[in-house]
Coordinates of C-alpha atoms in Angstrom, one line a residue:
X30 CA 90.0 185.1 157.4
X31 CA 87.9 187.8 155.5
X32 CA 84.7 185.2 155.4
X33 CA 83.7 181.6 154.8
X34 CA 81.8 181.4 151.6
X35 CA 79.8 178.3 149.7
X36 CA 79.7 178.5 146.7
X37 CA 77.0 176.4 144.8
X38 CA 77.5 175.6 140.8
X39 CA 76.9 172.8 138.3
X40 CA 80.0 174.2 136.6
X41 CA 81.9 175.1 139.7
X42 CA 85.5 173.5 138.4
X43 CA 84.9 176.5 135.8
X44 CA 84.9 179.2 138.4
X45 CA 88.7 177.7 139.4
X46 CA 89.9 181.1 139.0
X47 CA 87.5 183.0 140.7
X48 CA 88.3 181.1 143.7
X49 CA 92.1 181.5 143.9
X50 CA 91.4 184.6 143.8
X51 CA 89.0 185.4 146.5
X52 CA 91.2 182.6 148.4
X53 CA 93.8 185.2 147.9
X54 CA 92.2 187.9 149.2
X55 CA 91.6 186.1 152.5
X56 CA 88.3 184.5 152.0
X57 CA 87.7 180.8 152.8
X58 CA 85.6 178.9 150.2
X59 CA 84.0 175.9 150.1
X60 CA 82.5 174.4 146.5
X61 CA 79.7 172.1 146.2
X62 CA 78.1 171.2 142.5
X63 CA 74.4 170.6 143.5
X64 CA 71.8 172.4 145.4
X65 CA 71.0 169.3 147.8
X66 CA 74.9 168.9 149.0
X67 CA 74.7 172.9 149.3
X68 CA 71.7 172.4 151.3
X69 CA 73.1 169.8 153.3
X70 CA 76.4 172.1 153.9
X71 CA 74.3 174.6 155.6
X72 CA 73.7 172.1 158.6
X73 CA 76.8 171.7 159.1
X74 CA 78.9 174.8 159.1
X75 CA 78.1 178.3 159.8
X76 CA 78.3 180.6 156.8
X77 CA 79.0 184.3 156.1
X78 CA 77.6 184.3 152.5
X79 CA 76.6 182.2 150.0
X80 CA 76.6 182.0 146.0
X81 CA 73.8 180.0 144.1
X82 CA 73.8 179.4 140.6
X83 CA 70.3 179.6 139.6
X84 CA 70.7 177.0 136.8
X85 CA 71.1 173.5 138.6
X86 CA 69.7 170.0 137.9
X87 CA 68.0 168.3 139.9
X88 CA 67.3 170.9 143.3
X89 CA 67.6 174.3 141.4
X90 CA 68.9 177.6 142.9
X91 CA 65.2 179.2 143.4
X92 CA 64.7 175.3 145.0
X93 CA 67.8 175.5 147.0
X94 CA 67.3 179.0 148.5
X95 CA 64.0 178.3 149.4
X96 CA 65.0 175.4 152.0
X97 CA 68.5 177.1 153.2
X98 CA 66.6 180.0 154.3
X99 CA 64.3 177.7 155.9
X100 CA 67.3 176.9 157.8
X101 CA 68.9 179.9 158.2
X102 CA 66.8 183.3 157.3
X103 CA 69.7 185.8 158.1
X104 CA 72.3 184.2 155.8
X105 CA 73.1 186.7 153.0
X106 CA 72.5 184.2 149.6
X107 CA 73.5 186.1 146.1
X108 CA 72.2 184.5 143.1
X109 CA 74.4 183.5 139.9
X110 CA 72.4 183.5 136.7
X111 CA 72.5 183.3 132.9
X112 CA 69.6 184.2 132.6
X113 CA 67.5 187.5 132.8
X114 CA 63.8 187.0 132.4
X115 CA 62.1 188.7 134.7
X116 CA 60.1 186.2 136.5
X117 CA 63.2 184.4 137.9
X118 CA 64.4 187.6 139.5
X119 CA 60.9 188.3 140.7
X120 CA 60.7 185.0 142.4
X121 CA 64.6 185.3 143.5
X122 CA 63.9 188.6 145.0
X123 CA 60.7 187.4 146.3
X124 CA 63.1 184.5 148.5
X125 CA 65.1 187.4 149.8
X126 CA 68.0 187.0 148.0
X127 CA 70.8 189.8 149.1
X128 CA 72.1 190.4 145.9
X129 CA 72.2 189.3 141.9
X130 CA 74.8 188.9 139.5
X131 CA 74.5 187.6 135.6
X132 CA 76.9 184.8 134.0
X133 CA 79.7 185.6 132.7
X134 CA 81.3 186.9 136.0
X135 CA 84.6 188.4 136.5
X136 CA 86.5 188.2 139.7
X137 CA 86.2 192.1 140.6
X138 CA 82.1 191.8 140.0
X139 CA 82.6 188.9 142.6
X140 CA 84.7 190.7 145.3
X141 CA 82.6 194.1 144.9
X142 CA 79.6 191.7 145.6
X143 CA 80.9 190.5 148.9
X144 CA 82.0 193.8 150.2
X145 CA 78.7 195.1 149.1
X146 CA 77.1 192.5 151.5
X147 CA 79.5 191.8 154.3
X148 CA 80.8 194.7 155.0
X149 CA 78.1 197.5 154.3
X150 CA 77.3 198.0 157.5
X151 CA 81.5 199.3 158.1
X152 CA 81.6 200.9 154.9
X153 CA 78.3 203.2 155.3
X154 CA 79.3 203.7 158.8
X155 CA 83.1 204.7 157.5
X156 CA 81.9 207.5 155.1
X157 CA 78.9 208.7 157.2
X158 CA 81.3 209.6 159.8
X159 CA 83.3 211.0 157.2
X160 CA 80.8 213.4 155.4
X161 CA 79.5 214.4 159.4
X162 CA 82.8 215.6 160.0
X163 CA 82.4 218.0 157.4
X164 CA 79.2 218.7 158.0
X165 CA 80.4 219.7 161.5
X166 CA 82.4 222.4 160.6
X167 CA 79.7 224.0 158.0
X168 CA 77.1 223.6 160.9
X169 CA 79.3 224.6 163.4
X170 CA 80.2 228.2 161.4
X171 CA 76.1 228.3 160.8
X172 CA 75.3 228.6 164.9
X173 CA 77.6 231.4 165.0
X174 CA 75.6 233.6 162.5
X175 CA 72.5 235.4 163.5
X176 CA 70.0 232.5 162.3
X177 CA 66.3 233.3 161.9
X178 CA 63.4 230.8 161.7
X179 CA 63.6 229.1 158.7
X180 CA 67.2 228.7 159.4
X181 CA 67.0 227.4 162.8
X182 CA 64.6 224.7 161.1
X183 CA 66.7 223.5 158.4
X184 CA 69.8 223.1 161.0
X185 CA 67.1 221.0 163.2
X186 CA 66.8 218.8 160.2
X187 CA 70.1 218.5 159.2
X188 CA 70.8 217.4 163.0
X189 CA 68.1 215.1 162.8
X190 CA 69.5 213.6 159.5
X191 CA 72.8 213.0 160.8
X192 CA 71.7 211.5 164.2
X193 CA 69.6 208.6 162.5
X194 CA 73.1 208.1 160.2
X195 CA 74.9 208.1 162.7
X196 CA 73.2 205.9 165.0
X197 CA 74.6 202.8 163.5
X198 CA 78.1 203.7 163.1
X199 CA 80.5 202.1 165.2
X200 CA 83.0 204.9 166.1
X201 CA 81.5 206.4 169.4
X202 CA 84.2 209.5 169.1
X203 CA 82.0 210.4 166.3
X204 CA 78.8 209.8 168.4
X205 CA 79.9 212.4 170.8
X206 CA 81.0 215.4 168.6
X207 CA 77.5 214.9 167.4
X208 CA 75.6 215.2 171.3
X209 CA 78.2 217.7 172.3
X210 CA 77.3 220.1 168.3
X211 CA 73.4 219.1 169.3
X212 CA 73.9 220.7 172.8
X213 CA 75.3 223.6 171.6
X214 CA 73.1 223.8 169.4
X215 CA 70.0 223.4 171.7
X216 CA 71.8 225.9 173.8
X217 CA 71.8 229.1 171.4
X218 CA 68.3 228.0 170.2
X219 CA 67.3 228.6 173.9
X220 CA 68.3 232.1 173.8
X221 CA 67.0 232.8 170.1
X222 CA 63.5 231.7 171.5
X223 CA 64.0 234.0 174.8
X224 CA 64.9 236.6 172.6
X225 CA 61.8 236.2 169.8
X226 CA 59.0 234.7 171.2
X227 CA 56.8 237.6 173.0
X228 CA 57.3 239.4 169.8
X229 CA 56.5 236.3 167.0
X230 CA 53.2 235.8 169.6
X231 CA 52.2 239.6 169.1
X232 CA 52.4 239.9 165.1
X233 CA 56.1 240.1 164.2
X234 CA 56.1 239.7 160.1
X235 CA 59.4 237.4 161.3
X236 CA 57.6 235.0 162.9
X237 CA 57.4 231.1 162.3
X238 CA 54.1 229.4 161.5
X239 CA 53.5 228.3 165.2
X240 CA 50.3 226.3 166.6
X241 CA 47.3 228.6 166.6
X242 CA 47.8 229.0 162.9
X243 CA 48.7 226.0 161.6
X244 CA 45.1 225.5 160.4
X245 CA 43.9 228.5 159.2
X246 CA 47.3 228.8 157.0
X247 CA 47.7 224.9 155.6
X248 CA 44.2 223.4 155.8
X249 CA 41.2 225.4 155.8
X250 CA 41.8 226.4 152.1
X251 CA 41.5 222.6 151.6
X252 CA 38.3 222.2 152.7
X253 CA 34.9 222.0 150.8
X254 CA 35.5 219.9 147.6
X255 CA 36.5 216.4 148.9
X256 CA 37.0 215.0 152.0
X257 CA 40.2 215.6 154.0
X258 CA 42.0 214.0 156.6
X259 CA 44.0 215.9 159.4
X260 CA 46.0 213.2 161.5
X261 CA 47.6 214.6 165.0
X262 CA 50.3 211.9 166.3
X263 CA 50.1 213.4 170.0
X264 CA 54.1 214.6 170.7
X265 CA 55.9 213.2 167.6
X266 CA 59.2 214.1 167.3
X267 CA 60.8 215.4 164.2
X268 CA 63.1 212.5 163.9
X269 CA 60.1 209.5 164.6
X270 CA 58.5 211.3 162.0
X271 CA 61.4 210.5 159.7
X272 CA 61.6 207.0 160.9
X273 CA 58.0 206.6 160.1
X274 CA 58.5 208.8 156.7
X275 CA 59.0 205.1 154.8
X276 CA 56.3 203.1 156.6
X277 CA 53.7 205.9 155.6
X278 CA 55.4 206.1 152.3
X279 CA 54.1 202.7 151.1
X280 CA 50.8 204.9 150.9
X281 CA 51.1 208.1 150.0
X282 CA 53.7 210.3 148.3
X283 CA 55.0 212.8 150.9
X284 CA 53.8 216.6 148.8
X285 CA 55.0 219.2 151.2
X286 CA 57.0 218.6 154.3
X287 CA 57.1 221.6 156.6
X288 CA 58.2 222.1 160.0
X289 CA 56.1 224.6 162.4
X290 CA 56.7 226.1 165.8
X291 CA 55.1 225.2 169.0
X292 CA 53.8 227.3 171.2
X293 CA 54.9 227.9 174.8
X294 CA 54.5 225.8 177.3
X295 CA 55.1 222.8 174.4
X296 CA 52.8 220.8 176.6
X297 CA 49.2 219.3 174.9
X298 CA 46.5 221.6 177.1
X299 CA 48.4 224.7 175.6
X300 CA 49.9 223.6 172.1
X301 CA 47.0 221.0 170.9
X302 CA 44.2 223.5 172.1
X303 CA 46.1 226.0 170.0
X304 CA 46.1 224.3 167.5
X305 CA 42.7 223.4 167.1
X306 CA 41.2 226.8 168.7
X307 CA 43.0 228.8 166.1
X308 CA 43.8 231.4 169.7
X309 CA 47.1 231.3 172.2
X310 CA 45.8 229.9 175.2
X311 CA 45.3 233.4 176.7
X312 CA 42.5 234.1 174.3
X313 CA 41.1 231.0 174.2
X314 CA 40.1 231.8 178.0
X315 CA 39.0 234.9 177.6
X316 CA 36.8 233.9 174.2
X317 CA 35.1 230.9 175.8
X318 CA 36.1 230.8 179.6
X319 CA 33.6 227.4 179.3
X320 CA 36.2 225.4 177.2
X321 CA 39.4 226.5 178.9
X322 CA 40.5 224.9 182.0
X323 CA 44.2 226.4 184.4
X324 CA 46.7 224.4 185.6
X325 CA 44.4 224.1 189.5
X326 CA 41.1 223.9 187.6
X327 CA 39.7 220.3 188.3
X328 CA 38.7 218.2 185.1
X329 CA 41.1 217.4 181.8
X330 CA 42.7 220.2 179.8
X331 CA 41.9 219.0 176.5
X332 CA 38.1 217.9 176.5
X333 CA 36.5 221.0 174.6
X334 CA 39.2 220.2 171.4
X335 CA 36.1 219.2 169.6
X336 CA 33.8 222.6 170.3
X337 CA 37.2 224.3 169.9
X338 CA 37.9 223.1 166.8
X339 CA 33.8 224.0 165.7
X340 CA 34.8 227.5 166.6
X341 CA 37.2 228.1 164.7
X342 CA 35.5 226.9 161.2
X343 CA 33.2 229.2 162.1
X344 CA 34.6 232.1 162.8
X345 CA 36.7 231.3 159.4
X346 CA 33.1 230.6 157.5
X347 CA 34.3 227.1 157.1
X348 CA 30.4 225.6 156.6
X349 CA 31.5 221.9 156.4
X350 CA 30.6 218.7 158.3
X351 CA 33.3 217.5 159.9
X352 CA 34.1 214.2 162.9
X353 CA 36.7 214.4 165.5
X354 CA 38.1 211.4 166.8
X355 CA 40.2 211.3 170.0
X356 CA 42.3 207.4 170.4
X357 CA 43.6 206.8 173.9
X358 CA 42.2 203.4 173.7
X359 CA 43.4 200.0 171.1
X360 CA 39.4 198.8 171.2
X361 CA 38.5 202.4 169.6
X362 CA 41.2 202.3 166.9
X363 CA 39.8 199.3 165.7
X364 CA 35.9 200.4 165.7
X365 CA 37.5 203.6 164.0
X366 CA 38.8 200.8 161.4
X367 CA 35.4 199.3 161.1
X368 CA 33.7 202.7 160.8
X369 CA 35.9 203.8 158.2
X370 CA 33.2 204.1 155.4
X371 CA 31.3 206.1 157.6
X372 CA 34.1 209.2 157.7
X373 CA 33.6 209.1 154.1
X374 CA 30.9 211.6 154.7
X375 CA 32.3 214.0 156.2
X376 CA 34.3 216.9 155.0
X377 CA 36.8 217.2 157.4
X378 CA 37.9 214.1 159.6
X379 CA 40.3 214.8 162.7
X380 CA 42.2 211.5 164.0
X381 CA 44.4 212.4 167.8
X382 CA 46.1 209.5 168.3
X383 CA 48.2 209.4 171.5
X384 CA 49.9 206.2 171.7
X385 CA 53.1 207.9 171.5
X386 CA 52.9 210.9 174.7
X387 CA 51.5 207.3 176.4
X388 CA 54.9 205.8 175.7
X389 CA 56.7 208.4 176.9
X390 CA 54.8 208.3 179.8
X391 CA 55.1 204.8 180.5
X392 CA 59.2 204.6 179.9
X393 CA 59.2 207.1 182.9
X394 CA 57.3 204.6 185.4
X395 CA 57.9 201.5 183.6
X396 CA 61.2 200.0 183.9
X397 CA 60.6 197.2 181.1
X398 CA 59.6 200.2 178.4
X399 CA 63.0 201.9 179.7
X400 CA 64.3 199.0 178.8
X401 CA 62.7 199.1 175.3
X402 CA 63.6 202.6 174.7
X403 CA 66.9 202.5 176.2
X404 CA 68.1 205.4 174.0
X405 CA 67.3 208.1 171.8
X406 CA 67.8 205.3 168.5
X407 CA 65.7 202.6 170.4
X408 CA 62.7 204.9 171.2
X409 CA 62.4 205.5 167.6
X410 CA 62.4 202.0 166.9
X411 CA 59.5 201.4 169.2
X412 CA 57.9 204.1 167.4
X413 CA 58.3 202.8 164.5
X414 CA 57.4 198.9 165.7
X415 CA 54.2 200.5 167.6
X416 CA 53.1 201.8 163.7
X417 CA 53.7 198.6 162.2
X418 CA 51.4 196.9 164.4
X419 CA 48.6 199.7 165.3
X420 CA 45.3 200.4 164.0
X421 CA 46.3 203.7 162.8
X422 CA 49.0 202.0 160.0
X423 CA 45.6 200.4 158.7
X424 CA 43.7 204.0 158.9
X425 CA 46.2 205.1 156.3
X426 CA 46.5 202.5 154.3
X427 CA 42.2 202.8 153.7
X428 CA 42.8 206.9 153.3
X429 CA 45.1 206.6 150.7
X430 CA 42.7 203.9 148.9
X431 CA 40.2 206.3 148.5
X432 CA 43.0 208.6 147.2
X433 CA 41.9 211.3 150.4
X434 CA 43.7 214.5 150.8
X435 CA 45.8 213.9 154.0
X436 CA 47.6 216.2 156.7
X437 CA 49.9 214.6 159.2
X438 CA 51.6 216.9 161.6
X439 CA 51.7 216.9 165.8
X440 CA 51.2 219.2 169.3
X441 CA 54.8 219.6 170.3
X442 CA 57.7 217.5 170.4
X443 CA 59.9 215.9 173.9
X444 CA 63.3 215.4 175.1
X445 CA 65.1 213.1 176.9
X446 CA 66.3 215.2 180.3
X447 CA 69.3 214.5 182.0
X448 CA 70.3 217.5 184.5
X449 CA 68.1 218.5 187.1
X450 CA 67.4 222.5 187.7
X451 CA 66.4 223.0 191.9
X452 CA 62.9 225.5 191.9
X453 CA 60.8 226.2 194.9
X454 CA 57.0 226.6 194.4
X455 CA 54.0 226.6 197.1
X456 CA 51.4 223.7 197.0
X457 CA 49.4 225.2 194.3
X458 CA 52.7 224.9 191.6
X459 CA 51.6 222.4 188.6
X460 CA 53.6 219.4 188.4
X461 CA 55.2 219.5 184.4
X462 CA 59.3 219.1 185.0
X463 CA 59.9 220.9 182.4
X464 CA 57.6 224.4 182.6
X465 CA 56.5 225.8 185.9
X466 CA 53.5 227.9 186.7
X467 CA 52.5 229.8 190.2
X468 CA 53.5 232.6 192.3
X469 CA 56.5 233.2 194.4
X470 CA 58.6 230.8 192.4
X471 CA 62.1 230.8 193.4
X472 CA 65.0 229.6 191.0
X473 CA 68.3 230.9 189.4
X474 CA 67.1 233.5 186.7
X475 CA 70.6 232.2 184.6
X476 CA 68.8 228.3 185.0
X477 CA 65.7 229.2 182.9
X478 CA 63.0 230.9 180.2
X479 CA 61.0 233.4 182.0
X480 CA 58.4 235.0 181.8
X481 CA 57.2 237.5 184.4
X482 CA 53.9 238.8 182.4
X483 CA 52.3 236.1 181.1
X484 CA 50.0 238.4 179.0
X485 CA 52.7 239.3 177.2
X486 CA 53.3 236.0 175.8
X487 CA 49.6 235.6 175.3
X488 CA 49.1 232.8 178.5
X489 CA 46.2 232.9 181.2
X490 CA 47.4 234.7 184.1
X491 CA 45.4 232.9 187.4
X492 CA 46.5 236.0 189.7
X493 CA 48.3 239.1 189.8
X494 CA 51.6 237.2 190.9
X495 CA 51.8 234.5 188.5
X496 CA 54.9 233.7 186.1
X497 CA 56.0 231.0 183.6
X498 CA 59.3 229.8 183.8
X499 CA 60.2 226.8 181.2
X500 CA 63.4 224.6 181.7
X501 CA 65.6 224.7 178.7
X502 CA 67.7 222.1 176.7
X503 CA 67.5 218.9 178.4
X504 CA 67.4 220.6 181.8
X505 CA 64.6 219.4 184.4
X506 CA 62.6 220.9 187.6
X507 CA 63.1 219.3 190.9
X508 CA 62.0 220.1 194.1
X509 CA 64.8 220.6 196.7
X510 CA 62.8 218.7 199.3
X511 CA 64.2 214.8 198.4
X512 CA 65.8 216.8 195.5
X513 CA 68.5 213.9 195.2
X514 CA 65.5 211.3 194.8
X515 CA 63.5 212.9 192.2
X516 CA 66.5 213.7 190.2
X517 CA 67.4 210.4 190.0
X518 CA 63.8 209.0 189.4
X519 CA 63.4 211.6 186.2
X520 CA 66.6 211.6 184.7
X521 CA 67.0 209.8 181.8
X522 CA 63.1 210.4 181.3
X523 CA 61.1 211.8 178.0
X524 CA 59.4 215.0 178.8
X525 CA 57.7 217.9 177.4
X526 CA 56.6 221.4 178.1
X527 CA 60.0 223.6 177.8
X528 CA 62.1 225.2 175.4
X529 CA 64.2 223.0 172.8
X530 CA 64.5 222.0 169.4
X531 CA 63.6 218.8 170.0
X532 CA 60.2 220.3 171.6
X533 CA 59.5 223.6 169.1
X534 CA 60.3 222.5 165.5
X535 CA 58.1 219.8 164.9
X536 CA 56.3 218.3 161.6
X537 CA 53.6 219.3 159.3
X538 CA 53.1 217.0 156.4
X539 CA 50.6 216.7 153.4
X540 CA 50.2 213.3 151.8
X541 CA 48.4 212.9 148.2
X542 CA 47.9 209.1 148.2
X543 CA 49.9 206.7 145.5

């Protein structure tokens, strides 16, 4: 059997055709002439669709849907119709109706109809495994040529595209030609990075947009006139920024959409001071040694974003008032709600909202969130159920009232780790799994990104002996002391701070409200 179907119509002995025919085809029917008896059908057999004329006596079809999704909200209902005024479609749409057809029917409008609603999800899944596979072999041809930045970026979207298509497709083969293309992937943008980076950090004309000038390049020139917003979702991924894409859409029309390149290590003290300094993290110390704190320097990282942020509209003449506003906390989203009128002085208002490096975070030593965000398809589904319910869905919906200028972008990005890399480091080693920093570090050169003079990759050096080393694709550091252990404990875990596409190429976005 294809389906069971009720069908609901005053004139159903008319539509005797129409059902032979879909009885033909498999389908199972059962007729009913009145909206009540349909009504009462619905109580007592499970259904996979339903038609409703909307033209009854007595209970009418808007009537009748109303109290059979009060039974039964996930039952695909489509309405029949002769008529096409435009309230009753409002107020059928409205009722959730799945789909709408208009009198006279003929049995191939009726069968396209069901396909279109029962088996959508097979038929979507069917051809987006189908256009992937040829998208495979164009992709796969691209990572063999010599890509440079802006290249390496639009493959990163394209994978990211195809991942959230694929996602719901049921054939798993295809679900595995896509992680093993992604690994690859991942693998030769490791070595394009170890290759370009100390020169893009030193003034190659090659180089991406990356952190320290993301403000001086795509905002400052917006300052002055009206009041902007700059909006930094602490490590958003490119692809929760697409699954949020539709939510922030019912706001604001997406203008430009541009990815950027995090700095090294893609960890916040480095990349969001960078950001907001306008410096690398090297001269950032050496500029104002009172707002920079090392990885064994006592006190948090990122507490002088604020002053750092002051700096650098100065030193780019940028003579505007401006608030910064840090959320770690749910009470100070929502005064940042109530104050909302008050931004509306200022020139420049900076929102860091860090709910989501806090999920992360909490998947790693909470098994109920690991739970949540079992995979890489349910952690963006939390993101996207966090926005739906936070403060910060509200912030933008008040921006976009007031028809503000809006910029949306993040720090860095993280990625799920799975194989653990053994280092050795004395007591004085910070603690990041995915980027290392200290002297007399031991590891296999072959098993990482190093870097041997920090200085030349424009990071603070502590001592003569210090080096950077940063784990690549979804490698991880573990200690070989309980090294079994630890591996176990972090795999499987989100984390930040080495070299990946998932980590580098992250989002920059400017809104213009609807």
């Amino acid at each position: 059997m294809e389906a069971r179907i009720l069908w609901a119509d005053d004139e159903i002995d008319l539509l005797k055709p129409h059902i032979l025919f879909l009885e033909q085809k498999g389908y199972e029917i059962d007729t009913i002439n009145n909206g009540a008896d349909a009504v009462e059908m619905v109580d007592e057999k499970h259904y996979d669709i339903i038609f409703l004329d909307e033209n009854m006596p007595g209970l009418n079809g808007l009537e009748t849907l109303a109290k059979i999704k009060d039974k039964n909200q996930n039952v695909p209902i489509i309405m029949i119709t002769k008529s096409e005024e435009e309230y009753i479609m409002e107020e059928a749409i409205g009722g959730q109706i799945s789909d709408y057809l208009i009198k006279p029917v003929n049995p191939n409008q009726i069968l396209l109809a069901l396909k279109k609603n029962l088996l959508k999800k097979d038929l979507v899944s069917q051809k987006n495994s189908h256009d992937y596979q040829v998208q495979f072999r164009q992709i796969g041809m691209r990572l063999n040529d010599r890509l440079d930045v802006d290249e390496w970026s639009e493959i990163y979207q394209q994978l990211v595209n195809w991942e959230i298509k694929l996602e719901e497709s049921s054939d798993e083969g295809m679900k595995e030609i896509f992680a093993m293309q992604k690994k690859d992937a991942n693998n030769q943008f490791c070595r394009f990075i170890d290759d370009n980076y100390a020169n893009w950090v030193n003034g190659d004309e090659d180089a991406p947009l990356m952190s320290h000038q993301l403000l001086k390049e795509r905002v400052f020139s917006s300052l002055g006139e009206e009041p902007v917003f700059l909006i930094v979702i602490d490590n958003l991924r490119y692809d929760q920024w697409m699954v949020l894409k539709p939510l922030i859409g019912e706001f604001f029309n997406v203008e430009k959409e541009e990815p950027f390149y995090s700095i090294l290590p893609t960890a916040t003290h480095y990349a969001r001071n960078a950001i907001f300094a306008g410096l690398m993290p090297s001269e950032i110390e050496k500029r104002y040694p009172k707002l920079w704190l090392n990885e064994n320097d006592e006190g948090g990282k990122n507490l002088h974003e604020e002053e750092l942020l002051a700096e650098n509209l100065k030193r780019n003449n940028k003579k505007i008032k401006m608030s910064y506003n840090k959320v770690v906390k749910l009470d100070f989203a929502k005064k940042l709600v109530e104050r909302f009128h008050d931004l509306l002085q200022n020139d420049l208002n900076v929102i860091v909202y860090n709910f989501v490096d806090m999920l992360s975070h909490a998947r790693t030593e909470m098994e109920v969130i690991k739970e949540l965000a079992d995979d890489e398809s349910a952690y963006r589904s939390l993101t996207v159920s966090w926005f739906n319910h936070s403060p910060l869905k509200e912030i933008f919906k008040k921006i976009a009232e007031k028809g503000i200028k809006t910029y949306l972008t993040t720090d860095h990005g993280t990625i799920r780790v799975e194989n653990p890399v053994k280092i050795v480091g004395d007591k004085y080693t910070n603690t990041n799994l995915r980027y290392k920093v200290g002297k007399n570090l031991s590891y296999k050169a072959k098993d990482v990104i190093e870097s041997t003079n920090p200085e030349a990759i424009k990071l603070p050096k502590e001592n003569v002996s210090s080096n950077y080393v940063f784990a690549k694709e979804n490698d991880f550091f573990a200690y070989p002391n309980n090294f079994n252990y630890y591996a176990n404990y972090y795999k499987d875990t989100f984390q930040h701070g080495g070299v990946s596409l998932e980590e580098i190429i992250i989002p920059f976005v400017e809104l213009s409200a609807k």
